[in-house]
Amino acid sequence: MSSENTQDGLRDANDKGDGDCNDASVASSSAPDAAAVVADTSSTPPKPKKEHKKRKASKGRLKKLWRRAVGSPPGITSRSEWLELEELHSDWKLSHAGSNEDQSGGGCKNDKQNGGGVATDLEAMLGPLPGPSVSLATQQPRDFSQLENWQTTEGSEHRDLLMNLLFAEGGGSNGDIQNNSTSSQKKKKRKLGSTSTKEEHSGNREKRKSSSLINVPHLPSWSNIGNLGSVGGVAVIEVEIIGGESDTTCPLMPSQRIMDSMGAKSTNVWSSLLQPNTSKESILSNDESNEVKRAIGAACKVKLFQGNRQPRCLSDVLMILPPPPAGAKEAKRNGCFDVLLAMNDLLLKPKQLRSEGFPIEVGPAPALTNGATSDETLDPKLARERVCKMLGTIPAGCDALELVNALSVNAVLGNTTQDEDESVKEDDFSKIEHYVKSFGLCRTSNCDSSVTSDSNGDTQKRKIYALDCEMVLTSAGPELARVSVIMLTGGNIENGHAAKVEEEEKSILVMDELVKPRRKVLDYLTEFSGVTPKMLQDVDTRIEHIQARLLSIIDENDFVVGHSCENDMRALRLVHNNIIDTSVIFRGANGRKFSLRHLSNVLLQKKIQQGCGSSGHCSTEDAEAALLLALRRARRGDSFRLKENSNRENILSVFQKINRASNNQNESAESFAARNEGSCVCIGPNEWISKYAQSAEGAHHVLSCDSVMNSMSMAAPSWLSNKKSSKRAGFLWANLRCEDRTAGKSQWKSEVNKMDEIVKALVDRVPYNIPILLLFQSNYKKALALTQQRQAANNPKATAMWTSQREEEWEKYMEECKHCEAIWIGSTADSCN
């Protein structure tokens, strides 16, 4: 080797930042030439030393970033660190291109990370970088060829994962902010091509702009996202299966495809996606090659929706974003929060009480009827004194019916008169059961009925109650069967203020009683009430006992909170004017009332009415939900409300808004939506396009494909792998339909082969920086059609019959379309787990 060639070789190595141990072997093999080079460059001795330090630092930094990228999640979450890894990796590949010594691994041994169990293989580092991956939050990888290892999830959780991939910023919900900060400090110290301070500030501004358009949810507890900073695209492929028998497993489902391939011991695209290090042979061989490849990161059984009221398709659950969380727009609080004053603003006005149909007092109390059990006529004043002394419990020997008769009032429902009130059905029991009205209480043992609180509650502080009732159907209509009452304790509520937000929402249970109706029960309505015949079998409590206890607890100036509370007040036969009704204060712009279950699920992020003991509602749970809704509305104002379905945003629209706001100019932007330069592409049938793709704001490419057998179905891998930025998809959403037109296995066979072809093209052609979500749902359309027929048949005016056989068929199809499968395909290294 000549001195001139040696000098050129060393200069080239220095320029590329190559500092591996191969340099040492080259230098030692030609020591005389190297000495000559040093003699020739003696005029500038500091430069080779500086370049050597830079090469060494670059190599160390590359190894550290590489190990994090191929290691366990979260990997590299910062976009700036990922760009740094790409630059160092590119230099490494260029400096080692064509080097026989490096290709053979001569002169260097695999360097294992201390305590990490991850080997850095130089040959693997010459290959592609790993990309983002969605995986299960487990210590060891699962063998997804076994169905019991699949993760059970809900449909909304996969939407949350998509939102994190698209909109989360580096070091976000699953990122190690401390590690990112440490790396940034080291990077600044070494000055290894890090972004400038000005660029970092620009990135921070972009981060704030993106986060102001959407609230990124937390990751589901079962999941991890690795290398969030590397996201270069996102692909969602929905597969809607139409036809086939509901009793058999569809061969198109990924679980079936994996099981078929494993049983036949033949390799196909699905079996090749199973991570190799989940097998016993791989573990025993201790293979730590770090070779990057495509693999299934998470295989999931998906419960797409709750209940059986209405089936939902994949696009409904995953593409339509939820309203903002409850605390998204909470106003700043100046000083202490006055609970009573804020709740006072939510009270229904007298006009609203009438229009909603609440019981309204009209005229004086009627004369005592033969329902009275005492020989003497009980004076109303004396009755109030006795009620005040009860303090929520009926003493032994007290005649509750006598008290109620003495305190009874004439009442009508809403704006109706007594003659117009059709809800009053006269019978023998109607002469006993009366309406009563709350009055001013003196909550002391030495009660003087002449002393009551005024409207401002000067004598005693007003209290906040929430109640809910469950009813059964009798000959007189709905009658009370259960009542639950809770009271807000709210920390220092006696002084009108609560010191802490969490203390404001504390409550205690005041009453939870079953009530036995006097009339014969025609329907226990167990599906909604949760009440069964056995529950009421030994109950002696009647409605007058509940009325007397409520009158001793609730002052006329206290707040009563409920949802559609007019029904509860009718069942209780109670007149009270200080009502907060959450169905009214959260009413939609078009006058629509939302269910308590929906309000709780969206605004409180709390699922209720899932069953309490038996199936049905739980009145205690409903009362607590109504109280929380009212309290948070009082605290946060009108901003604490639902965004109605017509205004709920499509994930495609939000993606386009954030992308346009960034002007596609910031490659280092932390969220992928802000830095994306590719197109937004939608592929699917015309019906699906018009409902989901065209309704989304922003310009994007729309391709019609009515069946998976259509050649256009192969457009997905083509758009994702195109090297031209103008024809490459940054965000792709496809709805592919597989329909059994022949009602036999021949069609399934051809569609199975076609789906395998599409999946193989995605795996082979799509870059590693694009995670892929595959979702499979069966017979949504069939379940929807049967649900509509069932609803029509249940209409009292309908002539169509709904048989038990059709009910069974409907239940089968509902269960089938509810339970889906999801496969997350990402990139992994053989030894990353």
mmCIF file of C-alpha atoms in Angstrom, residues 465-811:
data_model
loop_
_atom_site.group_PDB
_atom_site.id
_atom_site.type_symbol
_atom_site.label_atom_id
_atom_site.label_comp_id
_atom_site.label_asym_id
_atom_site.label_seq_id
_atom_site.Cartn_x
_atom_site.Cartn_y
_atom_site.Cartn_z
ATOM 1 C CA TYR A 465 -78.751 15.902 47.340
ATOM 2 C CA ALA A 466 -78.968 13.644 44.305
ATOM 3 C CA LEU A 467 -81.587 10.948 43.907
ATOM 4 C CA ASP A 468 -82.644 8.300 41.464
ATOM 5 C CA CYS A 469 -85.610 5.936 41.450
ATOM 6 C CA GLU A 470 -86.342 2.622 39.788
ATOM 7 C CA MET A 471 -89.905 1.821 38.823
ATOM 8 C CA VAL A 472 -92.007 -1.226 38.025
ATOM 9 C CA LEU A 473 -95.141 -1.302 35.903
ATOM 10 C CA THR A 474 -98.520 -1.734 37.652
ATOM 11 C CA SER A 475 -102.145 -1.192 36.663
ATOM 12 C CA ALA A 476 -101.729 2.493 37.571
ATOM 13 C CA GLY A 477 -98.600 2.862 35.457
ATOM 14 C CA PRO A 478 -95.005 3.176 36.707
ATOM 15 C CA GLU A 479 -94.710 2.865 40.492
ATOM 16 C CA LEU A 480 -91.800 3.284 42.871
ATOM 17 C CA ALA A 481 -89.773 0.134 43.593
ATOM 18 C CA ARG A 482 -86.385 1.507 44.687
ATOM 19 C CA VAL A 483 -85.039 4.895 45.733
ATOM 20 C CA SER A 484 -81.448 5.999 46.349
ATOM 21 C CA VAL A 485 -80.422 9.350 47.826
ATOM 22 C CA ILE A 486 -76.872 10.643 48.263
ATOM 23 C CA MET A 487 -75.711 13.887 49.879
ATOM 24 C CA LEU A 488 -72.716 15.988 48.917
ATOM 25 C CA THR A 489 -70.259 16.373 51.783
ATOM 26 C CA GLY A 490 -67.828 18.466 49.750
ATOM 27 C CA GLY A 491 -65.142 19.113 52.343
ATOM 28 C CA ASN A 492 -65.914 22.385 54.117
ATOM 29 C CA ILE A 493 -69.409 22.579 52.656
ATOM 30 C CA GLU A 494 -70.843 24.093 55.846
ATOM 31 C CA ASN A 495 -69.059 27.341 55.036
ATOM 32 C CA GLY A 496 -70.168 27.302 51.431
ATOM 33 C CA HIS A 497 -66.684 26.605 50.125
ATOM 34 C CA ALA A 498 -64.601 23.530 49.375
ATOM 35 C CA ALA A 499 -60.848 23.810 49.779
ATOM 36 C CA LYS A 500 -59.880 21.254 47.130
ATOM 37 C CA VAL A 501 -61.480 20.150 43.886
ATOM 38 C CA GLU A 502 -61.400 16.458 44.781
ATOM 39 C CA GLU A 503 -63.133 17.164 48.082
ATOM 40 C CA GLU A 504 -65.977 18.985 46.360
ATOM 41 C CA GLU A 505 -67.151 15.739 44.791
ATOM 42 C CA LYS A 506 -67.242 13.598 47.929
ATOM 43 C CA SER A 507 -70.676 12.280 48.866
ATOM 44 C CA ILE A 508 -72.301 9.860 51.283
ATOM 45 C CA LEU A 509 -75.243 7.502 50.883
ATOM 46 C CA VAL A 510 -78.290 8.755 52.770
ATOM 47 C CA MET A 511 -80.936 6.295 51.638
ATOM 48 C CA ASP A 512 -81.127 3.170 49.484
ATOM 49 C CA GLU A 513 -84.450 1.397 49.969
ATOM 50 C CA LEU A 514 -86.657 -1.072 48.134
ATOM 51 C CA VAL A 515 -90.349 -0.155 48.076
ATOM 52 C CA LYS A 516 -93.263 -2.534 47.659
ATOM 53 C CA PRO A 517 -96.108 -1.208 45.458
ATOM 54 C CA ARG A 518 -99.685 -1.679 46.692
ATOM 55 C CA ARG A 519 -100.961 -2.598 43.248
ATOM 56 C CA LYS A 520 -100.224 -5.810 41.394
ATOM 57 C CA VAL A 521 -96.996 -5.664 39.438
ATOM 58 C CA LEU A 522 -97.531 -6.334 35.739
ATOM 59 C CA ASP A 523 -93.904 -6.002 34.652
ATOM 60 C CA TYR A 524 -90.819 -5.668 36.857
ATOM 61 C CA LEU A 525 -88.875 -4.079 33.973
ATOM 62 C CA THR A 526 -85.788 -5.871 35.279
ATOM 63 C CA GLU A 527 -83.805 -5.009 32.157
ATOM 64 C CA PHE A 528 -83.925 -1.354 33.187
ATOM 65 C CA SER A 529 -84.812 -1.312 36.902
ATOM 66 C CA GLY A 530 -82.747 -4.262 38.098
ATOM 67 C CA VAL A 531 -85.706 -5.175 40.348
ATOM 68 C CA THR A 532 -86.852 -8.804 40.504
ATOM 69 C CA PRO A 533 -89.869 -10.431 42.225
ATOM 70 C CA LYS A 534 -87.558 -12.069 44.753
ATOM 71 C CA MET A 535 -86.105 -8.711 45.787
ATOM 72 C CA LEU A 536 -89.554 -7.349 46.756
ATOM 73 C CA GLN A 537 -90.837 -10.554 48.295
ATOM 74 C CA ASP A 538 -90.122 -9.692 51.970
ATOM 75 C CA VAL A 539 -90.193 -5.878 51.658
ATOM 76 C CA ASP A 540 -92.649 -4.034 53.950
ATOM 77 C CA THR A 541 -91.650 -0.472 53.086
ATOM 78 C CA ARG A 542 -94.400 1.511 51.348
ATOM 79 C CA ILE A 543 -94.240 4.814 49.540
ATOM 80 C CA GLU A 544 -95.510 6.789 52.565
ATOM 81 C CA HIS A 545 -92.500 5.620 54.592
ATOM 82 C CA ILE A 546 -90.173 6.976 51.910
ATOM 83 C CA GLN A 547 -92.123 10.245 51.693
ATOM 84 C CA ALA A 548 -91.945 10.830 55.432
ATOM 85 C CA ARG A 549 -88.231 10.124 55.549
ATOM 86 C CA LEU A 550 -87.513 12.404 52.574
ATOM 87 C CA LEU A 551 -89.491 15.239 54.168
ATOM 88 C CA SER A 552 -87.348 14.881 57.304
ATOM 89 C CA ILE A 553 -84.127 14.995 55.258
ATOM 90 C CA ILE A 554 -84.665 17.472 52.413
ATOM 91 C CA ASP A 555 -85.380 21.090 53.258
ATOM 92 C CA GLU A 556 -87.422 23.160 50.829
ATOM 93 C CA ASN A 557 -84.294 25.232 50.042
ATOM 94 C CA ASP A 558 -81.981 22.271 49.516
ATOM 95 C CA PHE A 559 -80.839 21.303 46.012
ATOM 96 C CA VAL A 560 -82.108 18.061 44.488
ATOM 97 C CA VAL A 561 -80.132 16.762 41.498
ATOM 98 C CA GLY A 562 -81.345 14.080 39.104
ATOM 99 C CA HIS A 563 -81.543 13.027 35.481
ATOM 100 C CA SER A 564 -85.011 13.343 33.908
ATOM 101 C CA CYS A 565 -85.936 14.005 37.490
ATOM 102 C CA GLU A 566 -89.620 14.636 36.757
ATOM 103 C CA ASN A 567 -90.153 10.886 36.533
ATOM 104 C CA ASP A 568 -88.544 10.357 39.935
ATOM 105 C CA MET A 569 -90.583 13.118 41.575
ATOM 106 C CA ARG A 570 -93.786 11.661 40.129
ATOM 107 C CA ALA A 571 -92.936 8.208 41.438
ATOM 108 C CA LEU A 572 -92.105 9.666 44.867
ATOM 109 C CA ARG A 573 -95.223 11.889 44.757
ATOM 110 C CA LEU A 574 -93.024 14.709 45.979
ATOM 111 C CA VAL A 575 -93.210 18.425 45.151
ATOM 112 C CA HIS A 576 -89.892 20.254 45.389
ATOM 113 C CA ASN A 577 -88.982 23.468 43.593
ATOM 114 C CA ASN A 578 -85.162 23.543 43.796
ATOM 115 C CA ILE A 579 -84.382 21.036 41.060
ATOM 116 C CA ILE A 580 -81.232 20.607 38.960
ATOM 117 C CA ASP A 581 -81.972 18.266 36.062
ATOM 118 C CA THR A 582 -78.914 17.123 34.112
ATOM 119 C CA SER A 583 -81.040 16.088 31.135
ATOM 120 C CA VAL A 584 -82.096 19.747 30.816
ATOM 121 C CA ILE A 585 -78.796 21.527 31.482
ATOM 122 C CA PHE A 586 -76.996 19.252 28.986
ATOM 123 C CA ARG A 587 -79.743 19.403 26.375
ATOM 124 C CA GLY A 588 -78.492 19.619 22.783
ATOM 125 C CA ALA A 589 -78.912 22.618 20.516
ATOM 126 C CA ASN A 590 -81.784 20.904 18.701
ATOM 127 C CA GLY A 591 -83.606 20.173 21.972
ATOM 128 C CA ARG A 592 -82.402 16.588 22.149
ATOM 129 C CA LYS A 593 -81.915 15.025 25.569
ATOM 130 C CA PHE A 594 -78.920 12.764 26.084
ATOM 131 C CA SER A 595 -79.010 9.639 28.224
ATOM 132 C CA LEU A 596 -77.254 9.640 31.574
ATOM 133 C CA ARG A 597 -75.141 6.728 30.396
ATOM 134 C CA HIS A 598 -73.887 8.688 27.388
ATOM 135 C CA LEU A 599 -73.173 11.824 29.418
ATOM 136 C CA SER A 600 -71.266 9.840 32.015
ATOM 137 C CA ASN A 601 -69.270 7.897 29.441
ATOM 138 C CA VAL A 602 -68.204 10.964 27.455
ATOM 139 C CA LEU A 603 -67.950 13.754 30.035
ATOM 140 C CA LEU A 604 -66.964 11.810 33.144
ATOM 141 C CA GLN A 605 -65.066 9.030 31.341
ATOM 142 C CA LYS A 606 -67.032 6.635 33.545
ATOM 143 C CA LYS A 607 -69.123 3.706 32.336
ATOM 144 C CA ILE A 608 -72.393 3.167 34.183
ATOM 145 C CA GLN A 609 -75.508 1.035 33.810
ATOM 146 C CA GLN A 610 -73.469 -2.082 33.147
ATOM 147 C CA GLY A 611 -75.625 -4.036 35.596
ATOM 148 C CA CYS A 612 -75.887 -3.973 39.383
ATOM 149 C CA GLY A 613 -76.229 -7.418 40.885
ATOM 150 C CA SER A 614 -78.799 -8.481 38.340
ATOM 151 C CA SER A 615 -79.060 -6.885 34.934
ATOM 152 C CA GLY A 616 -80.388 -3.351 34.868
ATOM 153 C CA HIS A 617 -79.577 0.081 36.224
ATOM 154 C CA CYS A 618 -78.224 0.856 39.675
ATOM 155 C CA SER A 619 -80.022 3.839 41.221
ATOM 156 C CA THR A 620 -77.096 4.654 43.538
ATOM 157 C CA GLU A 621 -74.679 4.684 40.619
ATOM 158 C CA ASP A 622 -77.032 6.868 38.552
ATOM 159 C CA ALA A 623 -77.455 9.356 41.395
ATOM 160 C CA GLU A 624 -73.673 9.664 41.797
ATOM 161 C CA ALA A 625 -73.224 10.243 38.056
ATOM 162 C CA ALA A 626 -75.904 12.948 37.981
ATOM 163 C CA LEU A 627 -74.320 14.708 40.973
ATOM 164 C CA LEU A 628 -70.851 14.699 39.387
ATOM 165 C CA LEU A 629 -72.214 16.047 36.113
ATOM 166 C CA ALA A 630 -73.986 18.913 37.890
ATOM 167 C CA LEU A 631 -70.959 19.768 40.041
ATOM 168 C CA ARG A 632 -68.561 19.887 37.105
ATOM 169 C CA ARG A 633 -70.980 21.909 35.024
ATOM 170 C CA ALA A 634 -71.294 24.366 37.924
ATOM 171 C CA ARG A 635 -67.533 24.610 38.263
ATOM 172 C CA ARG A 636 -66.562 24.763 34.588
ATOM 173 C CA GLY A 637 -69.505 26.539 33.077
ATOM 174 C CA ASP A 638 -71.038 26.103 29.635
ATOM 175 C CA SER A 639 -67.795 24.761 28.162
ATOM 176 C CA PHE A 640 -68.452 21.510 30.041
ATOM 177 C CA ARG A 641 -70.884 20.012 27.562
ATOM 178 C CA LEU A 642 -71.183 17.507 24.756
ATOM 179 C CA LYS A 643 -70.090 18.123 21.225
ATOM 180 C CA GLU A 644 -73.003 16.667 19.338
ATOM 181 C CA ASN A 645 -72.538 13.941 16.726
ATOM 182 C CA SER A 646 -73.044 16.347 13.844
ATOM 183 C CA ASN A 647 -70.011 18.302 15.062
ATOM 184 C CA ARG A 648 -67.796 15.390 16.078
ATOM 185 C CA GLU A 649 -64.636 15.508 14.068
ATOM 186 C CA ASN A 650 -63.306 12.909 11.722
ATOM 187 C CA ILE A 651 -59.737 11.788 12.382
ATOM 188 C CA LEU A 652 -58.948 12.549 8.726
ATOM 189 C CA SER A 653 -60.143 16.148 9.146
ATOM 190 C CA VAL A 654 -58.026 16.753 12.243
ATOM 191 C CA PHE A 655 -54.994 15.233 10.530
ATOM 192 C CA GLN A 656 -55.434 17.598 7.554
ATOM 193 C CA LYS A 657 -55.944 20.650 9.785
ATOM 194 C CA ILE A 658 -52.750 20.050 11.729
ATOM 195 C CA ASN A 659 -50.856 19.285 8.531
ATOM 196 C CA ARG A 660 -52.020 22.504 6.859
ATOM 197 C CA ALA A 661 -51.235 24.546 9.957
ATOM 198 C CA SER A 662 -47.611 23.365 9.837
ATOM 199 C CA ASN A 663 -47.296 24.089 6.076
ATOM 200 C CA ASN A 664 -45.383 20.784 5.737
ATOM 201 C CA GLN A 665 -42.144 22.684 6.324
ATOM 202 C CA ASN A 666 -40.915 21.317 9.635
ATOM 203 C CA GLU A 667 -39.260 17.906 9.268
ATOM 204 C CA SER A 668 -38.281 17.990 12.938
ATOM 205 C CA ALA A 669 -41.835 18.608 14.186
ATOM 206 C CA GLU A 670 -42.544 16.201 17.008
ATOM 207 C CA SER A 671 -46.007 15.008 15.874
ATOM 208 C CA PHE A 672 -46.264 13.113 12.610
ATOM 209 C CA ALA A 673 -49.365 15.053 11.522
ATOM 210 C CA ALA A 674 -47.372 18.292 11.672
ATOM 211 C CA ARG A 675 -44.420 17.057 9.618
ATOM 212 C CA ASN A 676 -46.175 14.811 7.091
ATOM 213 C CA GLU A 677 -45.417 15.581 3.465
ATOM 214 C CA GLY A 678 -47.375 12.717 1.927
ATOM 215 C CA SER A 679 -50.973 12.511 0.798
ATOM 216 C CA CYS A 680 -54.031 11.470 2.750
ATOM 217 C CA VAL A 681 -55.535 8.524 0.827
ATOM 218 C CA CYS A 682 -58.910 6.785 1.270
ATOM 219 C CA ILE A 683 -59.828 3.550 -0.523
ATOM 220 C CA GLY A 684 -63.225 1.877 -0.312
ATOM 221 C CA PRO A 685 -66.739 1.438 -1.738
ATOM 222 C CA ASN A 686 -68.623 4.533 -2.879
ATOM 223 C CA GLU A 687 -71.078 4.221 0.016
ATOM 224 C CA TRP A 688 -68.233 4.219 2.547
ATOM 225 C CA ILE A 689 -66.414 7.058 0.786
ATOM 226 C CA SER A 690 -69.448 9.359 0.810
ATOM 227 C CA LYS A 691 -70.082 8.734 4.519
ATOM 228 C CA TYR A 692 -66.557 8.868 5.922
ATOM 229 C CA ALA A 693 -63.998 10.111 3.384
ATOM 230 C CA GLN A 694 -65.870 12.886 1.591
ATOM 231 C CA SER A 695 -67.334 14.202 4.836
ATOM 232 C CA ALA A 696 -63.818 14.770 6.161
ATOM 233 C CA GLU A 697 -62.440 18.279 5.635
ATOM 234 C CA GLY A 698 -59.326 18.836 3.578
ATOM 235 C CA ALA A 699 -58.003 17.679 0.240
ATOM 236 C CA HIS A 700 -57.096 14.028 -0.073
ATOM 237 C CA HIS A 701 -57.099 11.272 -2.664
ATOM 238 C CA VAL A 702 -60.197 9.072 -2.844
ATOM 239 C CA LEU A 703 -60.190 5.763 -4.730
ATOM 240 C CA SER A 704 -63.295 3.657 -5.298
ATOM 241 C CA CYS A 705 -62.976 -0.082 -4.626
ATOM 242 C CA ASP A 706 -66.166 -2.091 -4.107
ATOM 243 C CA SER A 707 -64.519 -5.445 -3.385
ATOM 244 C CA VAL A 708 -61.235 -6.924 -2.292
ATOM 245 C CA MET A 709 -61.209 -8.820 -5.594
ATOM 246 C CA ASN A 710 -61.032 -5.498 -7.439
ATOM 247 C CA SER A 711 -57.564 -4.659 -8.750
ATOM 248 C CA MET A 712 -57.829 -1.302 -6.962
ATOM 249 C CA SER A 713 -57.380 -3.125 -3.644
ATOM 250 C CA MET A 714 -53.670 -3.379 -4.422
ATOM 251 C CA ALA A 715 -53.472 0.423 -4.471
ATOM 252 C CA ALA A 716 -52.839 0.488 -0.713
ATOM 253 C CA PRO A 717 -49.308 -0.974 -0.796
ATOM 254 C CA SER A 718 -48.560 1.014 -3.960
ATOM 255 C CA TRP A 719 -49.456 4.362 -2.357
ATOM 256 C CA LEU A 720 -47.554 3.557 0.826
ATOM 257 C CA SER A 721 -44.345 2.457 -0.931
ATOM 258 C CA ASN A 722 -44.133 5.057 -3.723
ATOM 259 C CA LYS A 723 -40.804 6.889 -3.668
ATOM 260 C CA LYS A 724 -42.284 10.111 -5.079
ATOM 261 C CA SER A 725 -43.533 12.297 -2.236
ATOM 262 C CA SER A 726 -46.423 13.599 -4.363
ATOM 263 C CA LYS A 727 -47.676 10.050 -4.907
ATOM 264 C CA ARG A 728 -46.838 8.596 -1.519
ATOM 265 C CA ALA A 729 -49.466 8.230 1.185
ATOM 266 C CA GLY A 730 -48.613 9.629 4.588
ATOM 267 C CA PHE A 731 -51.925 8.519 6.077
ATOM 268 C CA LEU A 732 -53.922 5.768 4.352
ATOM 269 C CA TRP A 733 -57.316 4.390 5.363
ATOM 270 C CA ALA A 734 -58.863 1.570 3.331
ATOM 271 C CA ASN A 735 -62.167 -0.278 3.663
ATOM 272 C CA LEU A 736 -61.981 -3.586 1.810
ATOM 273 C CA ARG A 737 -65.088 -5.746 1.510
ATOM 274 C CA CYS A 738 -65.011 -9.509 1.205
ATOM 275 C CA GLU A 739 -68.397 -10.850 0.188
ATOM 276 C CA ASP A 740 -69.418 -14.505 -0.076
ATOM 277 C CA ARG A 741 -71.418 -14.214 -3.304
ATOM 278 C CA THR A 742 -71.479 -17.941 -3.983
ATOM 279 C CA ALA A 743 -72.568 -19.013 -0.462
ATOM 280 C CA GLY A 744 -69.801 -21.575 -0.557
ATOM 281 C CA LYS A 745 -66.140 -22.127 0.157
ATOM 282 C CA SER A 746 -64.912 -21.467 -3.379
ATOM 283 C CA GLN A 747 -65.359 -17.733 -3.067
ATOM 284 C CA TRP A 748 -63.760 -17.655 0.357
ATOM 285 C CA LYS A 749 -60.750 -19.480 -1.030
ATOM 286 C CA SER A 750 -60.154 -16.886 -3.729
ATOM 287 C CA GLU A 751 -60.641 -14.012 -1.286
ATOM 288 C CA VAL A 752 -58.362 -15.639 1.279
ATOM 289 C CA ASN A 753 -55.650 -15.835 -1.369
ATOM 290 C CA LYS A 754 -56.279 -12.225 -2.377
ATOM 291 C CA MET A 755 -56.043 -10.981 1.215
ATOM 292 C CA ASP A 756 -52.810 -12.920 1.680
ATOM 293 C CA GLU A 757 -51.478 -11.238 -1.446
ATOM 294 C CA ILE A 758 -52.377 -7.787 -0.121
ATOM 295 C CA VAL A 759 -50.856 -8.465 3.301
ATOM 296 C CA LYS A 760 -47.668 -9.827 1.711
ATOM 297 C CA ALA A 761 -47.371 -6.714 -0.473
ATOM 298 C CA LEU A 762 -47.781 -4.528 2.612
ATOM 299 C CA VAL A 763 -45.120 -6.479 4.481
ATOM 300 C CA ASP A 764 -42.616 -6.623 1.619
ATOM 301 C CA ARG A 765 -43.009 -3.171 0.089
ATOM 302 C CA VAL A 766 -44.067 -0.715 2.786
ATOM 303 C CA PRO A 767 -41.168 1.031 4.580
ATOM 304 C CA TYR A 768 -40.448 0.100 8.190
ATOM 305 C CA ASN A 769 -41.347 3.587 9.434
ATOM 306 C CA ILE A 770 -45.051 3.010 8.634
ATOM 307 C CA PRO A 771 -46.991 0.938 11.210
ATOM 308 C CA ILE A 772 -49.944 -1.020 9.796
ATOM 309 C CA LEU A 773 -53.232 -1.763 11.545
ATOM 310 C CA LEU A 774 -55.387 -4.552 10.094
ATOM 311 C CA LEU A 775 -58.952 -4.925 11.395
ATOM 312 C CA PHE A 776 -61.482 -7.626 10.557
ATOM 313 C CA GLN A 777 -65.251 -7.502 11.217
ATOM 314 C CA SER A 778 -67.937 -9.974 10.164
ATOM 315 C CA ASN A 779 -71.563 -9.407 9.154
ATOM 316 C CA TYR A 780 -72.090 -5.828 10.320
ATOM 317 C CA LYS A 781 -74.650 -5.218 7.577
ATOM 318 C CA LYS A 782 -76.617 -8.326 8.483
ATOM 319 C CA ALA A 783 -76.707 -7.329 12.154
ATOM 320 C CA LEU A 784 -77.779 -3.791 11.222
ATOM 321 C CA ALA A 785 -80.609 -5.021 8.986
ATOM 322 C CA LEU A 786 -81.925 -7.394 11.662
ATOM 323 C CA THR A 787 -81.722 -4.661 14.307
ATOM 324 C CA GLN A 788 -83.828 -2.332 12.165
ATOM 325 C CA GLN A 789 -86.391 -5.087 11.555
ATOM 326 C CA ARG A 790 -86.488 -5.851 15.269
ATOM 327 C CA GLN A 791 -87.068 -2.215 16.175
ATOM 328 C CA ALA A 792 -89.878 -1.970 13.628
ATOM 329 C CA ALA A 793 -91.526 -5.152 14.925
ATOM 330 C CA ASN A 794 -91.442 -3.841 18.512
ATOM 331 C CA ASN A 795 -93.460 -0.801 17.506
ATOM 332 C CA PRO A 796 -97.011 -1.234 18.933
ATOM 333 C CA LYS A 797 -98.486 -0.191 15.585
ATOM 334 C CA ALA A 798 -96.420 -2.689 13.603
ATOM 335 C CA THR A 799 -98.062 -5.719 12.024
ATOM 336 C CA ALA A 800 -94.848 -7.684 11.436
ATOM 337 C CA MET A 801 -94.133 -10.509 13.857
ATOM 338 C CA TRP A 802 -90.816 -10.995 15.594
ATOM 339 C CA THR A 803 -90.346 -14.621 16.555
ATOM 340 C CA SER A 804 -88.032 -16.185 19.092
ATOM 341 C CA GLN A 805 -86.144 -17.814 16.220
ATOM 342 C CA ARG A 806 -85.419 -14.432 14.654
ATOM 343 C CA GLU A 807 -84.444 -13.067 18.067
ATOM 344 C CA GLU A 808 -81.890 -15.855 18.392
ATOM 345 C CA GLU A 809 -80.581 -15.150 14.896
ATOM 346 C CA TRP A 810 -80.286 -11.443 15.704
ATOM 347 C CA GLU A 811 -78.331 -12.168 18.886
#
